[in-house]
Amino acid sequence: MKLKTLLLRLLLSIVSLVVFNEFVVYYIVLLKCQWPSKPASVNGLEPVSVMLLADTHLLGPVRGHWFDKLRREWQMHRAFQSAITLFQPEAVFILGDVFDEGNWVNQKEFDNYVDRFRKLFHTPPGVGLHSIVGNHDIGFHYATRPNLVQRFGDQFNNTGVSLISLRGVHFVAINSIAMEGDGCYLCEKAEKELKSIETIFKCGRGIGQCKDVPKLEEYSRPIVLQHFPMYRESDKECQEHDSPQVDLYRERWEVLSKESTDLIGDLLNPRLAFSGHSHHYCHMLKNRIKVEEYTLPSFSWRNKNNPSFILARISLKEYTVSRCRMPEENTIVTIYLVGGILILLVSTLKIGGIVGQLWSYLCRGRKDYKKLTK
């Protein structure tokens, strides 16, 4: 009976350890994060509350072991769903590299990719989920093909430059791969879309011929969302960063070119920018075009031991931003190791005690038997 009780307690201890590490710990860590202070409403319009993350890099059929895929995708799923439950944002933006092998897989594998993505990052009704295209989704500029662009666009409705407006707050989602500036079909299309959006904003200020131009609910300077950061030489320019080493960035590879950065600044006159791609966090108070920029780290443990995401509240005139840290992979591994060792030690001691009692009982039985046979 004691052995059965011990085995039951052992099983409950193991289950409790797993439940804590795979469910509870996400809430404990994320509860330390809060929405930033709320800006004042403007013209009766409340600020928009959004969540931003980057570089989820869902593994495909080529890279990564099956357990690697299972572990890291479960981590992202639990972190994302816990954040959605706790913070209930109005919209979520994923800033590119949704997939790790989006530019390699065939159509069937891509469809499987999309199904997995929608299961992992599903949002409640009324919460918009917007995915910006990245180089791992369609390939770098030199390697992308029309069919790769088309299929991503079919699923996520975003492969060029698009305007997303929420209560007078305007987000401009930009395909960084199309910002090469070499006149290719993708770049030419993106530049035309940028200029069309520029016209919309000019008309919002009462500038130009606006007869057939879509009308904004309210004018406010836009927020740029893209995969590549605006041009900077390195993370040394960041007021805050978490890159373990600082390397020089190459234009058109790690960051946008100077020309494309200036073009975005000239046409859109943004007030804030968010980006990803580097897998590390960077906060710049003034980037090349003199606006505040946040580069978000990878959301996946595969690329970052200490991932994080952004919560932002944005009104027509102001914005507030907070960074939310997620559980670190090293912490989870340590909890498993310490918890496992403690469970093993306690179980060993308990089993040792039970075995000792059984041995004593058997020894007494033998002595009693000898007495009876004398």
Short mmCIF file of C-alpha atoms in Angstrom, two decimals:
data_model
loop_
_atom_site.label_atom_id
_atom_site.label_comp_id
_atom_site.label_asym_id
_atom_site.label_seq_id
_atom_site.Cartn_x
_atom_site.Cartn_y
_atom_site.Cartn_z
CA MET A 1 0.00 0.00 0.00
CA LYS A 2 2.82 2.39 0.89
CA LEU A 3 4.56 1.61 -2.40
CA LYS A 4 1.40 2.45 -4.37
CA THR A 5 1.06 5.74 -2.49
CA LEU A 6 4.69 6.56 -3.18
CA LEU A 7 4.33 5.83 -6.90
CA LEU A 8 1.20 7.99 -7.05
CA ARG A 9 3.02 10.87 -5.33
CA LEU A 10 5.95 10.42 -7.71
CA LEU A 11 3.63 10.63 -10.71
CA LEU A 12 1.88 13.72 -9.30
CA SER A 13 5.25 15.39 -8.68
CA ILE A 14 6.36 14.79 -12.26
CA VAL A 15 3.04 16.04 -13.66
CA SER A 16 3.20 19.14 -11.42
CA LEU A 17 6.73 19.90 -12.61
CA VAL A 18 5.68 19.63 -16.25
CA VAL A 19 2.52 21.71 -15.78
CA PHE A 20 4.49 24.43 -13.99
CA ASN A 21 7.18 24.60 -16.68
CA GLU A 22 4.89 24.30 -19.68
CA PHE A 23 1.94 26.42 -18.54
CA VAL A 24 2.17 28.24 -15.21
CA VAL A 25 5.63 29.76 -15.62
CA TYR A 26 4.53 31.78 -18.66
CA TYR A 27 1.84 33.54 -16.64
CA ILE A 28 4.19 34.13 -13.69
CA VAL A 29 6.82 35.77 -15.91
CA LEU A 30 4.41 37.74 -18.09
CA LEU A 31 2.51 39.08 -15.08
CA LYS A 32 5.63 41.14 -14.36
CA CYS A 33 4.91 43.04 -17.57
CA GLN A 34 2.25 45.71 -17.88
CA TRP A 35 0.76 47.89 -20.54
CA PRO A 36 2.54 51.24 -20.73
CA SER A 37 0.71 54.34 -19.53
CA LYS A 38 -2.30 55.29 -21.61
CA PRO A 39 -2.03 58.41 -23.80
CA ALA A 40 -4.92 60.84 -23.75
CA SER A 41 -7.68 60.35 -26.29
CA VAL A 42 -7.76 62.75 -29.24
CA ASN A 43 -10.97 63.95 -30.91
CA GLY A 44 -12.87 61.35 -28.92
CA LEU A 45 -10.70 58.51 -30.27
CA GLU A 46 -9.14 56.21 -27.69
CA PRO A 47 -5.52 55.04 -28.15
CA VAL A 48 -4.97 51.75 -29.96
CA SER A 49 -3.38 48.92 -27.94
CA VAL A 50 -1.16 46.62 -30.00
CA MET A 51 1.27 43.77 -29.46
CA LEU A 52 4.33 43.38 -31.68
CA LEU A 53 6.74 40.48 -32.11
CA ALA A 54 9.22 39.31 -34.73
CA ASP A 55 11.08 36.38 -36.23
CA THR A 56 9.03 33.39 -35.14
CA HIS A 57 10.93 31.20 -37.66
CA LEU A 58 8.63 28.18 -37.69
CA LEU A 59 10.87 25.29 -38.69
CA GLY A 60 10.26 23.45 -41.94
CA PRO A 61 11.11 19.96 -43.21
CA VAL A 62 14.84 20.63 -43.71
CA ARG A 63 16.25 22.39 -40.65
CA GLY A 64 15.95 21.24 -37.09
CA HIS A 65 15.21 17.97 -35.33
CA TRP A 66 11.55 17.05 -34.72
CA PHE A 67 12.00 17.59 -30.98
CA ASP A 68 13.61 20.97 -31.64
CA LYS A 69 10.55 21.92 -33.70
CA LEU A 70 8.13 20.61 -31.08
CA ARG A 71 9.89 22.30 -28.16
CA ARG A 72 10.38 25.74 -29.67
CA GLU A 73 6.95 25.91 -31.28
CA TRP A 74 5.27 24.91 -28.02
CA GLN A 75 7.26 27.66 -26.26
CA MET A 76 6.07 30.27 -28.76
CA HIS A 77 2.51 28.99 -28.63
CA ARG A 78 2.33 29.15 -24.84
CA ALA A 79 4.05 32.54 -24.64
CA PHE A 80 1.79 34.00 -27.32
CA GLN A 81 -1.47 32.59 -25.99
CA SER A 82 -0.58 33.55 -22.41
CA ALA A 83 0.16 37.11 -23.57
CA ILE A 84 -3.10 37.30 -25.53
CA THR A 85 -5.03 36.10 -22.46
CA LEU A 86 -3.33 38.50 -20.06
CA PHE A 87 -3.08 41.65 -22.20
CA GLN A 88 -5.92 41.30 -24.73
CA PRO A 89 -4.45 43.56 -27.44
CA GLU A 90 -6.63 44.97 -30.19
CA ALA A 91 -4.17 43.93 -32.89
CA VAL A 92 -1.00 41.87 -33.21
CA PHE A 93 1.81 42.52 -35.69
CA ILE A 94 4.47 39.92 -36.54
CA LEU A 95 7.39 41.70 -38.17
CA GLY A 96 8.60 39.15 -40.68
CA ASP A 97 10.31 35.78 -40.90
CA VAL A 98 7.14 34.04 -39.86
CA PHE A 99 8.64 30.89 -41.39
CA ASP A 100 12.21 29.63 -41.36
CA GLU A 101 12.09 27.85 -44.72
CA GLY A 102 9.30 29.70 -46.50
CA ASN A 103 11.52 30.36 -49.50
CA TRP A 104 12.52 26.68 -49.83
CA VAL A 105 9.38 24.62 -49.33
CA ASN A 106 7.02 23.43 -52.06
CA GLN A 107 3.35 24.37 -52.14
CA LYS A 108 2.15 21.42 -50.08
CA GLU A 109 4.76 22.09 -47.40
CA PHE A 110 3.89 25.79 -47.46
CA ASP A 111 0.20 25.00 -46.91
CA ASN A 112 1.22 22.86 -43.94
CA TYR A 113 3.32 25.78 -42.69
CA VAL A 114 0.34 28.12 -42.83
CA ASP A 115 -1.92 25.64 -41.00
CA ARG A 116 0.63 25.27 -38.20
CA PHE A 117 1.07 29.01 -37.97
CA ARG A 118 -2.67 29.61 -37.63
CA LYS A 119 -2.94 26.99 -34.88
CA LEU A 120 0.03 28.32 -32.93
CA PHE A 121 -0.83 32.01 -33.25
CA HIS A 122 -4.60 32.02 -33.40
CA THR A 123 -6.27 35.09 -31.91
CA PRO A 124 -9.75 35.62 -30.47
CA PRO A 125 -12.47 37.17 -32.63
CA GLY A 126 -11.92 40.88 -33.05
CA VAL A 127 -8.14 40.74 -32.57
CA GLY A 128 -6.43 41.40 -35.89
CA LEU A 129 -3.28 39.42 -36.70
CA HIS A 130 -1.04 41.05 -39.31
CA SER A 131 2.10 39.35 -40.63
CA ILE A 132 4.80 41.36 -42.40
CA VAL A 133 6.89 39.55 -45.00
CA GLY A 134 10.56 38.71 -44.28
CA ASN A 135 13.50 37.25 -46.16
CA HIS A 136 12.91 33.74 -44.79
CA ASP A 137 9.31 33.92 -46.03
CA ILE A 138 10.04 34.72 -49.68
CA GLY A 139 13.84 34.87 -49.92
CA PHE A 140 16.27 37.77 -50.12
CA HIS A 141 15.89 40.16 -53.03
CA TYR A 142 18.31 38.27 -55.28
CA ALA A 143 16.63 34.91 -54.61
CA THR A 144 12.91 35.64 -54.40
CA ARG A 145 10.54 34.58 -57.17
CA PRO A 146 7.06 35.76 -58.17
CA ASN A 147 5.40 32.52 -57.03
CA LEU A 148 6.95 32.84 -53.54
CA VAL A 149 5.68 36.39 -53.25
CA GLN A 150 2.26 35.43 -54.60
CA ARG A 151 1.60 32.54 -52.24
CA PHE A 152 2.63 34.56 -49.16
CA GLY A 153 0.40 37.38 -50.34
CA ASP A 154 -2.52 35.01 -50.88
CA GLN A 155 -2.33 33.86 -47.26
CA PHE A 156 -1.31 37.05 -45.47
CA ASN A 157 -2.41 39.82 -47.84
CA ASN A 158 0.87 41.67 -47.47
CA THR A 159 3.80 41.50 -49.89
CA GLY A 160 4.25 45.13 -50.86
CA VAL A 161 3.40 48.29 -48.97
CA SER A 162 0.04 48.46 -47.22
CA LEU A 163 -1.80 50.89 -44.97
CA ILE A 164 -3.55 49.57 -41.86
CA SER A 165 -5.64 52.15 -39.99
CA LEU A 166 -7.12 51.64 -36.53
CA ARG A 167 -9.13 54.53 -35.06
CA GLY A 168 -7.07 57.15 -36.82
CA VAL A 169 -3.74 55.47 -35.99
CA HIS A 170 -2.00 54.49 -39.22
CA PHE A 171 0.47 51.64 -39.65
CA VAL A 172 2.40 51.31 -42.90
CA ALA A 173 3.60 47.73 -43.44
CA ILE A 174 6.58 47.58 -45.80
CA ASN A 175 8.14 44.62 -47.58
CA SER A 176 11.86 45.11 -46.87
CA ILE A 177 12.78 42.74 -49.72
CA ALA A 178 11.14 45.22 -52.11
CA MET A 179 13.26 48.12 -50.85
CA GLU A 180 16.29 47.28 -52.98
CA GLY A 181 15.78 50.31 -55.21
CA ASP A 182 16.96 48.61 -58.41
CA GLY A 183 13.76 48.98 -60.42
CA CYS A 184 12.79 45.30 -60.27
CA TYR A 185 9.09 44.42 -60.59
CA LEU A 186 8.74 44.01 -56.81
CA CYS A 187 10.62 47.22 -56.00
CA GLU A 188 8.79 49.25 -58.63
CA LYS A 189 5.42 48.09 -57.31
CA ALA A 190 6.40 48.86 -53.70
CA GLU A 191 7.63 52.33 -54.59
CA LYS A 192 4.36 53.10 -56.38
CA GLU A 193 2.44 51.92 -53.31
CA LEU A 194 4.61 54.10 -51.08
CA LYS A 195 3.87 57.12 -53.24
CA SER A 196 0.15 56.32 -53.24
CA ILE A 197 0.17 56.20 -49.44
CA GLU A 198 2.15 59.45 -49.39
CA THR A 199 -0.67 61.02 -51.41
CA ILE A 200 -3.26 59.72 -48.93
CA PHE A 201 -1.39 61.35 -46.05
CA LYS A 202 -0.92 64.60 -47.95
CA CYS A 203 -4.64 64.70 -48.64
CA GLY A 204 -5.22 64.03 -44.95
CA ARG A 205 -3.46 67.34 -44.36
CA GLY A 206 -5.36 69.07 -47.15
CA ILE A 207 -2.46 69.11 -49.62
CA GLY A 208 -2.81 68.34 -53.34
CA GLN A 209 -5.55 67.10 -55.67
CA CYS A 210 -7.59 64.62 -53.67
CA LYS A 211 -10.70 63.87 -55.71
CA ASP A 212 -10.20 60.10 -56.07
CA VAL A 213 -7.86 59.59 -53.12
CA PRO A 214 -9.07 57.40 -50.20
CA LYS A 215 -9.91 59.54 -47.20
CA LEU A 216 -8.43 59.00 -43.74
CA GLU A 217 -10.73 58.89 -40.73
CA GLU A 218 -8.27 61.19 -38.95
CA TYR A 219 -4.83 62.33 -39.99
CA SER A 220 -1.87 61.30 -37.86
CA ARG A 221 1.74 60.62 -38.74
CA PRO A 222 2.20 56.92 -39.52
CA ILE A 223 4.07 54.13 -37.75
CA VAL A 224 6.37 52.09 -40.00
CA LEU A 225 6.36 48.30 -39.65
CA GLN A 226 8.97 46.30 -41.55
CA HIS A 227 11.30 43.34 -41.25
CA PHE A 228 14.66 45.05 -41.88
CA PRO A 229 15.68 47.85 -39.52
CA MET A 230 16.26 51.31 -40.93
CA TYR A 231 19.87 51.89 -41.90
CA ARG A 232 22.36 52.00 -39.03
CA GLU A 233 26.03 51.09 -38.91
CA SER A 234 25.68 48.78 -35.92
CA ASP A 235 23.91 48.34 -32.61
CA LYS A 236 26.39 50.74 -31.05
CA GLU A 237 23.94 53.43 -32.14
CA CYS A 238 21.22 51.92 -29.94
CA GLN A 239 20.47 53.51 -26.59
CA GLU A 240 19.69 49.98 -25.39
CA HIS A 241 20.46 46.63 -26.99
CA ASP A 242 20.97 43.00 -25.98
CA SER A 243 23.16 41.72 -28.80
CA PRO A 244 26.02 39.63 -27.33
CA GLN A 245 28.44 41.13 -29.83
CA VAL A 246 28.26 44.23 -31.99
CA ASP A 247 29.10 43.77 -35.67
CA LEU A 248 28.89 46.20 -38.55
CA TYR A 249 25.69 45.85 -40.54
CA ARG A 250 25.61 45.49 -44.32
CA GLU A 251 23.14 47.53 -46.31
CA ARG A 252 20.40 45.44 -47.96
CA TRP A 253 21.35 42.40 -45.85
CA GLU A 254 21.06 43.25 -42.16
CA VAL A 255 19.53 46.72 -42.59
CA LEU A 256 17.88 48.77 -45.30
CA SER A 257 20.11 50.84 -47.55
CA LYS A 258 20.64 54.51 -46.81
CA GLU A 259 18.67 55.39 -49.95
CA SER A 260 15.65 53.25 -49.05
CA THR A 261 15.67 54.52 -45.48
CA ASP A 262 15.72 58.12 -46.70
CA LEU A 263 12.97 57.37 -49.22
CA ILE A 264 10.66 56.04 -46.50
CA GLY A 265 11.43 59.07 -44.35
CA ASP A 266 10.81 61.54 -47.19
CA LEU A 267 7.57 59.97 -48.43
CA LEU A 268 5.92 58.96 -45.17
CA ASN A 269 7.33 61.31 -42.53
CA PRO A 270 6.73 58.64 -39.85
CA ARG A 271 6.79 59.27 -36.12
CA LEU A 272 7.79 55.76 -34.99
CA ALA A 273 9.26 52.58 -36.51
CA PHE A 274 9.30 48.91 -35.54
CA SER A 275 11.47 46.23 -37.15
CA GLY A 276 13.01 42.79 -36.59
CA HIS A 277 15.50 40.65 -38.54
CA SER A 278 18.58 40.98 -36.30
CA HIS A 279 17.14 38.60 -33.65
CA HIS A 280 18.28 41.08 -30.99
CA TYR A 281 16.65 44.01 -29.24
CA CYS A 282 17.62 47.57 -30.05
CA HIS A 283 16.02 50.84 -29.02
CA MET A 284 17.03 54.00 -30.85
CA LEU A 285 15.67 57.36 -29.77
CA LYS A 286 16.61 58.85 -33.13
CA ASN A 287 17.51 56.73 -36.12
CA ARG A 288 18.76 57.93 -39.50
CA ILE A 289 15.46 59.67 -40.31
CA LYS A 290 15.25 61.16 -36.79
CA VAL A 291 12.44 58.98 -35.44
CA GLU A 292 12.33 56.52 -32.57
CA GLU A 293 12.83 52.92 -33.65
CA TYR A 294 12.47 49.60 -31.86
CA THR A 295 14.10 46.51 -33.33
CA LEU A 296 12.46 43.46 -31.81
CA PRO A 297 14.35 40.27 -30.90
CA SER A 298 13.34 36.86 -32.15
CA PHE A 299 10.28 35.41 -30.44
CA SER A 300 11.76 31.90 -30.57
CA TRP A 301 14.12 30.16 -28.15
CA ARG A 302 15.88 28.74 -31.18
CA ASN A 303 17.32 32.17 -31.93
CA LYS A 304 17.23 33.85 -28.53
CA ASN A 305 17.59 32.49 -25.00
CA ASN A 306 15.75 35.52 -23.61
CA PRO A 307 13.06 36.49 -26.14
CA SER A 308 10.71 39.42 -25.66
CA PHE A 309 7.93 41.34 -27.37
CA ILE A 310 6.47 44.84 -27.34
CA LEU A 311 3.23 46.29 -26.02
CA ALA A 312 2.37 49.73 -27.37
CA ARG A 313 -0.44 52.21 -26.85
CA ILE A 314 -0.74 54.71 -29.65
CA SER A 315 -3.00 57.71 -30.02
CA LEU A 316 -3.20 60.23 -32.84
CA LYS A 317 -0.50 62.35 -31.20
CA GLU A 318 1.35 60.26 -28.62
CA TYR A 319 2.56 56.74 -28.00
CA THR A 320 3.90 54.70 -25.10
CA VAL A 321 5.89 51.48 -25.40
CA SER A 322 6.90 48.72 -22.98
CA ARG A 323 9.05 45.67 -23.52
CA CYS A 324 7.85 42.35 -22.12
CA ARG A 325 10.35 39.62 -21.37
CA MET A 326 9.39 35.98 -21.74
CA PRO A 327 10.67 32.95 -19.79
CA GLU A 328 14.29 32.15 -20.60
CA GLU A 329 15.10 28.71 -21.95
CA ASN A 330 17.98 28.31 -19.47
CA THR A 331 15.58 28.97 -16.59
CA ILE A 332 13.16 26.29 -17.76
CA VAL A 333 15.97 23.75 -18.20
CA THR A 334 17.31 24.58 -14.72
CA ILE A 335 13.88 24.14 -13.13
CA TYR A 336 13.52 20.76 -14.83
CA LEU A 337 16.98 19.65 -13.65
CA VAL A 338 16.57 20.83 -10.06
CA GLY A 339 13.00 19.56 -9.84
CA GLY A 340 13.93 16.22 -11.36
CA ILE A 341 16.87 15.75 -8.98
CA LEU A 342 14.73 16.62 -5.94
CA ILE A 343 11.99 14.23 -7.02
CA LEU A 344 14.59 11.50 -7.59
CA LEU A 345 16.26 12.07 -4.20
CA VAL A 346 13.01 12.14 -2.24
CA SER A 347 11.72 9.09 -4.09
CA THR A 348 14.98 7.22 -3.48
CA LEU A 349 14.86 7.99 0.24
CA LYS A 350 11.21 6.99 0.47
CA ILE A 351 11.78 3.77 -1.47
CA GLY A 352 14.83 3.07 0.69
CA GLY A 353 12.68 3.45 3.80
CA ILE A 354 10.03 1.11 2.44
CA VAL A 355 12.64 -1.47 1.41
CA GLY A 356 14.20 -1.21 4.88
CA GLN A 357 10.84 -1.82 6.53
CA LEU A 358 10.20 -4.81 4.29
CA TRP A 359 13.63 -6.23 5.06
CA SER A 360 13.07 -5.81 8.81
CA TYR A 361 9.70 -7.49 8.48
CA LEU A 362 11.23 -10.40 6.57
CA CYS A 363 14.03 -10.76 9.11
CA ARG A 364 11.57 -10.83 12.03
CA GLY A 365 9.52 -13.39 10.16
CA ARG A 366 12.54 -15.65 9.75
CA LYS A 367 13.41 -15.37 13.44
CA ASP A 368 9.85 -16.20 14.46
CA TYR A 369 9.85 -19.17 12.11
CA LYS A 370 13.09 -20.51 13.61
CA LYS A 371 11.65 -20.22 17.13
CA LEU A 372 8.57 -22.15 16.13
CA THR A 373 10.59 -24.96 14.54
CA LYS A 374 12.87 -25.50 17.56
#
